Short mmCIF file of C-alpha atoms and ligand atoms in Angstrom, two decimals:
data_model
loop_
_atom_site.label_atom_id
_atom_site.label_comp_id
_atom_site.label_asym_id
_atom_site.label_seq_id
_atom_site.Cartn_x
_atom_site.Cartn_y
_atom_site.Cartn_z
CA ASP A 671 3.46 42.41 11.92
CA LYS A 672 2.05 39.46 13.84
CA GLY A 673 -0.82 39.02 11.39
CA GLY A 674 -3.46 38.92 14.13
CA HIS A 675 -1.52 36.45 16.27
CA LYS A 676 -0.47 37.13 19.84
CA HIS A 677 3.15 36.27 19.15
CA PHE A 678 5.45 35.91 16.15
CA MET A 679 5.96 32.32 17.19
CA ALA A 680 2.23 31.59 16.83
CA LYS A 681 2.21 33.30 13.45
CA GLU A 682 5.24 31.36 12.27
CA ILE A 683 3.78 28.06 13.45
CA ALA A 684 0.56 28.83 11.57
CA GLU A 685 2.47 29.77 8.40
CA GLN A 686 3.93 26.31 7.99
CA PRO A 687 1.44 24.88 5.48
CA THR A 688 2.19 27.86 3.24
CA VAL A 689 5.97 27.97 3.57
CA ILE A 690 6.33 24.20 3.18
CA GLY A 691 4.26 24.58 0.01
CA ASN A 692 6.74 27.25 -1.16
CA ALA A 693 9.75 25.10 -0.38
CA LEU A 694 8.22 22.19 -2.31
CA ALA A 695 7.34 24.37 -5.28
CA ASN A 696 10.94 25.53 -5.48
CA TYR A 697 12.44 22.04 -5.64
CA LEU A 698 9.83 19.84 -7.33
CA THR A 699 9.18 19.89 -11.05
CA ALA A 700 5.67 19.32 -12.38
CA GLU A 701 6.72 15.72 -13.19
CA GLY A 702 7.74 15.17 -9.57
CA HIS A 703 11.50 15.29 -10.15
CA ILE A 704 13.73 16.99 -7.64
CA ALA A 705 15.52 19.98 -9.12
CA LEU A 706 18.43 21.58 -7.27
CA PRO A 707 19.86 24.99 -8.11
CA ASP A 708 23.05 24.95 -10.25
CA PRO A 709 25.63 23.57 -9.96
CA GLY A 710 23.68 20.47 -8.81
CA VAL A 711 25.30 17.48 -7.23
CA ASP A 712 25.65 13.88 -8.41
CA PHE A 713 25.45 11.57 -5.42
CA ASN A 714 27.24 8.82 -7.34
CA ASP A 715 30.42 10.81 -6.69
CA ILE A 716 29.81 10.81 -2.93
CA ASP A 717 30.56 7.99 -0.47
CA ARG A 718 29.83 9.73 2.78
CA LEU A 719 27.96 12.67 4.22
CA THR A 720 28.97 14.88 7.13
CA LEU A 721 26.16 17.04 8.53
CA VAL A 722 27.02 19.84 10.94
CA ALA A 723 24.88 22.45 12.71
CA CYS A 724 23.81 23.85 16.10
CA GLY A 725 20.60 23.63 18.13
CA THR A 726 17.41 23.05 16.22
CA ALA A 727 19.30 22.89 12.93
CA TYR A 728 21.37 20.07 14.46
CA TYR A 729 18.17 18.14 15.17
CA ALA A 730 17.17 18.64 11.54
CA CYS A 731 20.52 17.04 10.63
CA LEU A 732 19.92 14.12 12.99
CA THR A 733 16.57 13.51 11.30
CA ALA A 734 18.22 13.72 7.89
CA LYS A 735 20.70 11.02 8.90
CA TYR A 736 17.81 8.52 9.04
CA TRP A 737 16.63 9.64 5.61
CA PHE A 738 20.00 9.59 3.85
CA GLU A 739 20.91 6.24 5.35
CA GLN A 740 17.56 4.53 4.85
CA ILE A 741 16.52 6.00 1.53
CA ALA A 742 19.84 6.68 -0.21
CA ARG A 743 22.04 4.15 1.63
CA ILE A 744 24.81 6.72 2.24
CA PRO A 745 26.71 6.56 5.54
CA VAL A 746 26.13 9.78 7.49
CA GLU A 747 27.97 11.44 10.34
CA VAL A 748 26.20 14.21 12.28
CA ASP A 749 27.87 16.57 14.68
CA VAL A 750 27.29 19.77 16.58
CA ALA A 751 29.47 22.48 15.08
CA SER A 752 31.24 23.45 18.31
CA GLU A 753 32.50 19.87 18.76
CA PHE A 754 33.27 19.23 15.13
CA ARG A 755 35.41 22.32 14.64
CA TYR A 756 37.80 21.63 17.52
CA ARG A 757 37.95 17.87 17.11
CA GLU A 758 39.28 18.45 13.61
CA PRO A 759 38.05 15.09 12.30
CA PRO A 760 39.61 13.46 9.26
CA ILE A 761 37.52 14.09 6.15
CA PRO A 762 37.78 11.13 3.76
CA ASP A 763 37.76 11.70 -0.01
CA ARG A 764 34.35 11.77 -1.63
CA THR A 765 32.78 13.29 1.50
CA LEU A 766 29.98 15.74 1.01
CA ALA A 767 29.92 18.25 3.89
CA LEU A 768 26.52 19.78 4.57
CA PHE A 769 25.86 22.71 6.93
CA VAL A 770 22.38 23.63 8.11
CA SER A 771 21.69 27.10 9.49
CA GLN A 772 18.61 29.29 9.54
CA SER A 773 20.59 32.52 9.90
CA GLY A 774 23.62 31.39 7.92
CA GLU A 775 25.75 33.34 10.39
CA THR A 776 26.22 30.97 13.34
CA ALA A 777 29.88 31.30 14.30
CA ASP A 778 30.57 27.64 15.11
CA THR A 779 28.81 26.37 11.99
CA LEU A 780 30.73 28.83 9.81
CA ALA A 781 34.02 27.77 11.40
CA ALA A 782 33.15 24.10 10.82
CA LEU A 783 32.46 24.90 7.17
CA ARG A 784 35.79 26.67 6.82
CA TYR A 785 37.52 23.65 8.34
CA CYS A 786 36.08 21.49 5.53
CA GLU A 787 37.28 23.81 2.78
CA GLY A 788 39.89 22.07 0.66
CA LYS A 789 39.12 18.73 2.37
CA ALA A 790 35.55 17.77 1.49
CA ALA A 791 34.69 16.95 -2.12
CA ARG A 792 31.79 19.36 -1.98
CA ILE A 793 30.40 21.87 0.53
CA LEU A 794 26.64 22.34 0.64
CA SER A 795 24.49 24.43 2.91
CA VAL A 796 20.80 24.55 3.75
CA VAL A 797 20.00 28.11 4.80
CA ASN A 798 17.13 30.52 5.19
CA VAL A 799 19.16 33.63 4.40
CA PRO A 800 20.58 33.25 0.88
CA GLU A 801 23.03 36.16 1.19
CA SER A 802 24.46 34.90 4.51
CA SER A 803 28.13 34.00 5.11
CA ILE A 804 27.45 30.26 5.20
CA ALA A 805 25.53 30.42 1.91
CA ARG A 806 28.25 32.50 0.24
CA GLU A 807 31.06 30.24 1.35
CA SER A 808 29.50 26.97 0.22
CA ASP A 809 29.74 25.43 -3.27
CA LEU A 810 25.99 25.15 -3.36
CA ALA A 811 23.45 26.80 -1.04
CA LEU A 812 19.94 25.41 -0.86
CA PRO A 813 17.48 28.02 0.38
CA ILE A 814 14.60 26.74 2.53
CA HIS A 815 12.16 29.51 1.53
CA ALA A 816 10.71 29.88 5.05
CA GLY A 817 10.58 33.67 4.91
CA ILE A 818 11.89 35.80 7.76
CA GLU A 819 11.70 34.06 11.12
CA VAL A 820 11.32 36.53 13.98
CA GLY A 821 10.55 34.31 16.96
CA VAL A 822 13.78 33.35 18.70
CA ALA A 823 12.62 29.74 18.98
CA SER A 824 12.87 28.28 15.52
CA THR A 825 9.66 26.74 14.14
CA LYS A 826 8.96 27.15 10.44
CA ALA A 827 12.66 27.18 9.60
CA PHE A 828 12.96 23.74 11.20
CA THR A 829 10.18 22.15 9.14
CA CYS A 830 11.46 23.84 5.97
CA GLN A 831 14.97 22.55 6.71
CA LEU A 832 13.52 19.06 7.11
CA THR A 833 11.59 19.36 3.86
CA VAL A 834 14.64 20.44 1.86
CA LEU A 835 16.80 17.76 3.51
CA LEU A 836 14.27 15.06 2.65
CA MET A 837 14.15 16.27 -0.95
CA LEU A 838 17.93 16.13 -1.04
CA ALA A 839 17.87 12.57 0.30
CA LEU A 840 15.37 11.66 -2.42
CA LYS A 841 17.63 13.25 -5.03
CA ALA A 842 20.50 11.15 -3.64
CA ALA A 843 18.32 8.03 -3.80
CA SER A 844 17.34 8.74 -7.37
CA ASP A 845 20.98 9.35 -8.45
CA ARG A 846 22.10 6.17 -6.73
CA GLY A 847 19.14 4.05 -7.77
CA THR A 848 18.37 2.98 -4.22
CA LEU A 849 14.61 3.56 -4.41
CA SER A 850 12.21 2.10 -6.96
CA ALA A 851 10.38 4.59 -9.18
CA ASP A 852 7.17 3.75 -7.32
CA ALA A 853 8.67 4.32 -3.89
CA LEU A 854 10.17 7.60 -5.07
CA ALA A 855 6.81 8.74 -6.43
CA ASP A 856 5.23 7.72 -3.13
CA HIS A 857 7.62 9.90 -1.16
CA VAL A 858 7.08 12.85 -3.47
CA SER A 859 3.32 12.58 -3.17
CA ALA A 860 3.66 12.33 0.62
CA LEU A 861 5.65 15.58 0.55
CA ARG A 862 3.03 17.22 -1.63
CA GLY A 863 0.33 16.15 0.80
CA LEU A 864 2.08 17.74 3.77
CA PRO A 865 0.63 21.28 3.66
CA ALA A 866 -2.92 19.91 3.83
CA LEU A 867 -2.06 17.53 6.68
CA MET A 868 -0.33 20.35 8.53
CA SER A 869 -3.50 22.42 8.34
CA VAL A 870 -5.39 19.51 9.90
CA ALA A 871 -2.73 19.20 12.63
CA LEU A 872 -3.04 22.92 13.40
CA GLU A 873 -6.74 22.40 14.09
CA GLN A 874 -5.72 20.41 17.17
CA ASN A 875 -4.84 23.70 18.84
CA GLY A 876 -7.58 23.31 21.47
CA ALA A 877 -6.40 19.86 22.60
CA MET A 878 -2.87 21.21 22.64
CA GLN A 879 -3.87 24.14 24.83
CA ASN A 880 -5.54 21.88 27.38
CA THR A 881 -2.56 19.58 27.59
CA ALA A 882 -0.17 22.52 27.76
CA ARG A 883 -2.03 24.02 30.70
CA ARG A 884 -1.38 20.80 32.60
CA LEU A 885 2.23 20.60 31.41
CA SER A 886 2.86 24.11 32.68
CA GLU A 887 2.62 22.80 36.28
CA ALA A 888 5.45 20.33 35.76
CA ARG A 889 9.01 20.80 36.90
CA ASP A 890 10.47 18.20 34.56
CA VAL A 891 9.14 16.77 31.32
CA LEU A 892 10.54 13.85 29.32
CA PHE A 893 10.16 13.27 25.59
CA LEU A 894 10.46 9.83 24.02
CA GLY A 895 10.60 8.70 20.40
CA ARG A 896 12.12 5.99 18.22
CA GLY A 897 13.60 6.14 14.75
CA LEU A 898 12.64 9.37 13.00
CA MET A 899 10.72 10.41 16.11
CA TYR A 900 13.85 10.40 18.25
CA PRO A 901 15.43 13.60 16.86
CA LEU A 902 11.99 15.14 17.00
CA ALA A 903 11.71 14.26 20.69
CA LEU A 904 15.00 16.14 21.18
CA GLU A 905 13.59 19.13 19.31
CA GLY A 906 10.36 19.01 21.36
CA ALA A 907 12.36 19.08 24.59
CA LEU A 908 14.54 21.95 23.36
CA LYS A 909 11.48 24.01 22.35
CA LEU A 910 9.84 23.46 25.72
CA LYS A 911 12.89 24.41 27.79
CA GLU A 912 13.72 27.42 25.63
CA ILE A 913 10.43 29.20 25.98
CA SER A 914 8.74 27.80 29.10
CA TYR A 915 11.94 27.29 31.17
CA ILE A 916 10.66 23.88 32.23
CA HIS A 917 13.41 21.31 32.45
CA ALA A 918 12.87 18.94 29.55
CA GLU A 919 14.93 16.04 28.25
CA ALA A 920 14.54 13.63 25.40
CA TYR A 921 15.64 10.04 25.03
CA ALA A 922 15.45 7.40 22.38
CA SER A 923 12.62 5.22 23.75
CA GLY A 924 14.91 2.21 23.90
CA GLU A 925 17.26 4.06 26.24
CA LEU A 926 14.57 4.48 28.89
CA LYS A 927 15.51 1.42 30.91
CA HIS A 928 19.21 2.31 30.72
CA GLY A 929 18.81 5.15 33.20
CA PRO A 930 16.10 7.76 32.70
CA ILE A 931 13.35 5.47 33.97
CA ALA A 932 14.71 6.26 37.44
CA LEU A 933 13.25 9.74 37.05
CA ILE A 934 9.69 8.58 36.48
CA ASP A 935 7.09 9.19 39.16
CA LYS A 936 3.59 10.65 39.31
CA HIS A 937 4.91 14.18 38.87
CA VAL A 938 6.69 13.63 35.57
CA PRO A 939 4.81 14.07 32.28
CA VAL A 940 6.30 12.01 29.45
CA VAL A 941 5.51 13.08 25.91
CA VAL A 942 5.58 10.08 23.59
CA MET A 943 5.70 10.72 19.85
CA ALA A 944 4.60 7.61 18.05
CA PRO A 945 2.79 7.39 14.75
CA ARG A 946 1.42 3.91 14.07
CA ASP A 947 4.50 2.69 12.17
CA VAL A 948 6.74 -0.40 12.31
CA LEU A 949 8.34 0.80 15.56
CA PHE A 950 5.03 1.56 17.26
CA GLU A 951 4.76 -1.62 19.34
CA LYS A 952 8.25 -1.08 20.73
CA THR A 953 7.53 2.49 21.73
CA VAL A 954 4.22 1.46 23.29
CA SER A 955 5.94 -1.09 25.46
CA ASN A 956 8.31 1.67 26.71
CA MET A 957 5.29 3.86 27.32
CA GLN A 958 3.68 1.13 29.41
CA GLU A 959 6.81 0.96 31.54
CA VAL A 960 6.32 4.68 32.20
CA MET A 961 2.66 4.22 33.09
CA ALA A 962 3.42 1.32 35.41
CA ARG A 963 5.53 3.80 37.41
CA LYS A 964 2.69 6.37 37.40
CA GLY A 965 4.36 8.63 34.85
CA LYS A 966 1.85 10.84 33.05
CA VAL A 967 1.90 9.99 29.37
CA VAL A 968 1.02 12.50 26.67
CA LEU A 969 0.63 10.32 23.59
CA ILE A 970 0.93 11.98 20.19
CA SER A 971 -0.18 9.52 17.53
CA ASP A 972 -2.71 8.92 14.77
CA SER A 973 -6.25 7.57 15.27
CA GLU A 974 -5.10 3.98 14.87
CA GLY A 975 -2.28 4.42 17.36
CA LEU A 976 -4.52 6.14 19.89
CA LYS A 977 -7.15 3.44 19.52
CA GLU A 978 -4.58 0.74 20.09
CA ALA A 979 -2.59 2.28 22.93
CA GLY A 980 -4.41 5.35 24.16
CA GLU A 981 -6.07 3.73 27.15
CA GLY A 982 -4.92 5.08 30.50
CA VAL A 983 -2.83 7.92 29.08
CA TRP A 984 -2.90 11.31 30.78
CA ALA A 985 -3.53 13.18 27.55
CA SER A 986 -3.57 12.39 23.87
CA ILE A 987 -3.13 14.43 20.72
CA GLU A 988 -4.36 13.09 17.42
CA MET A 989 -2.41 13.63 14.21
CA PRO A 990 -3.67 12.69 10.78
CA GLN A 991 -2.37 9.49 9.16
CA VAL A 992 0.87 10.22 7.34
CA HIS A 993 3.57 8.48 5.26
CA ASN A 994 6.28 7.29 7.64
CA ALA A 995 9.11 9.24 5.98
CA VAL A 996 7.43 12.64 6.31
CA ALA A 997 6.03 12.02 9.81
CA PRO A 998 8.71 14.11 11.60
CA ILE A 999 7.77 17.16 9.52
CA LEU A 1000 4.13 16.83 10.56
CA TYR A 1001 4.81 15.86 14.18
CA ALA A 1002 7.00 18.94 14.61
CA LEU A 1003 3.76 20.93 14.82
CA PRO A 1004 2.39 19.40 18.03
CA ALA A 1005 5.89 19.64 19.53
CA GLN A 1006 5.97 23.37 18.77
CA LEU A 1007 2.39 24.02 19.85
CA LEU A 1008 2.83 22.19 23.15
CA ALA A 1009 5.86 24.33 23.94
CA TYR A 1010 4.12 27.48 22.79
CA HIS A 1011 0.93 27.00 24.81
CA THR A 1012 2.88 25.87 27.86
CA ALA A 1013 4.91 29.07 27.73
CA VAL A 1014 1.76 31.14 27.26
CA ALA A 1015 0.18 29.38 30.26
CA LYS A 1016 3.28 30.23 32.30
CA GLY A 1017 3.31 33.81 31.07
CA THR A 1018 6.90 33.78 29.81
CA ASP A 1019 8.17 35.97 26.98
CA VAL A 1020 7.57 33.63 24.06
CA ASP A 1021 9.23 35.61 21.28
CA GLN A 1022 12.19 36.83 23.33
CA PRO A 1023 13.07 34.10 25.81
CA ARG A 1024 15.57 35.11 28.47
CA ASN A 1025 19.27 34.66 27.72
CA LEU A 1026 18.73 33.67 24.08
CA ALA A 1027 19.65 35.43 20.84
CA LYS A 1028 18.20 34.74 17.41
CA SER A 1029 21.58 34.53 15.77
CA VAL A 1030 24.66 33.31 17.64
CA THR A 1031 27.52 35.02 15.83
CA VAL A 1032 30.05 34.58 18.63
CA GLU A 1033 31.02 31.21 20.04
C1 F6R B 330 16.24 26.85 18.78
C2 F6R B 330 17.09 27.76 18.03
C3 F6R B 330 18.57 27.56 18.07
C4 F6R B 330 19.15 27.63 16.64
C5 F6R B 330 20.67 27.56 16.67
C6 F6R B 330 21.26 27.55 15.28
O1 F6R B 330 14.91 27.21 18.71
O2 F6R B 330 16.61 28.63 17.37
O3 F6R B 330 18.91 26.35 18.68
O4 F6R B 330 18.60 26.58 15.91
O5 F6R B 330 21.18 28.64 17.38
O6 F6R B 330 20.94 28.70 14.57
P1 F6R B 330 21.08 28.78 13.02
O7 F6R B 330 20.12 27.82 12.42
O8 F6R B 330 20.78 30.20 12.65
O9 F6R B 330 22.49 28.38 12.67
#
């Protein structure tokens, strides 16, 4: 049942304020403490985190690396499961291995998990399907409470994965005493504010549709972001190529002049994801390099950012002001909607893109 939407993907995008609210309710106590299912985990016993996944779930892991390192000061390694499993990396003592999978059945991710058995101090998973193989084979499975995801391109599972991963990073920070009580409370209230901000972001649908109509003419699209926006740029590019079949690539903004800038000309739209944060000026200067070469910039930022840097851009999309740490969860929405409306404008099969399967149970 598409609930009145044209596609499951549209329905699942629209459900995000609700499912993120569910995920939060399942992990946050009334006092704002983070409660994990039993047997919990004490991050004082952990020196290192290894995060492994495929596709969109891998981008959730890349985002989580910034959180765990910045908030909880734990060194983090992130890898795609198909590389990890055959590289057979050494797993130092006191490593927590964490596997992220919507389906819980992805063959490479499951094999990577099995490789860590008997080596890692603890095996955790972040899954949408609690009775899945990956959930069953981990010491502790953290459900994301997204509800069934039908669209092949992952949307609500991604933002729920992010939400649970951020809560886990906050739990790690609180165990390890790396965040002040005030800062911790700040993060928790930012998380609690997300559903409302997401509803505001979803109201930008019209602006998104207009921009998407123009994007649908492009042959190549680039995505740029810095810091927490870099993994999200990767996810935005993946979404766009999966369902619209437009060639899309993402780079860390700072990498632009190390190669990809050679691609820029008047035919190439460049989606820049940049909330007005401490890295904003840097990203804007990369964006200006794009504009100087006639690249068409789609700037996704907040009102302050658009006021400061929106002049001369090809299109802009306004997001509400948001706490820096939760920004990738909110900015996932315009990334998804741009891909969705571009695919609709092109007339592709949004829910069943060619060559793709919802669950990749063979390698
Ligand atoms: C992208 C997408 C895929 C999956 C990947 C992992 O929209 O859906 O990239 O994220 O196949 O799947 P799970 O999370 O089930 O392990």
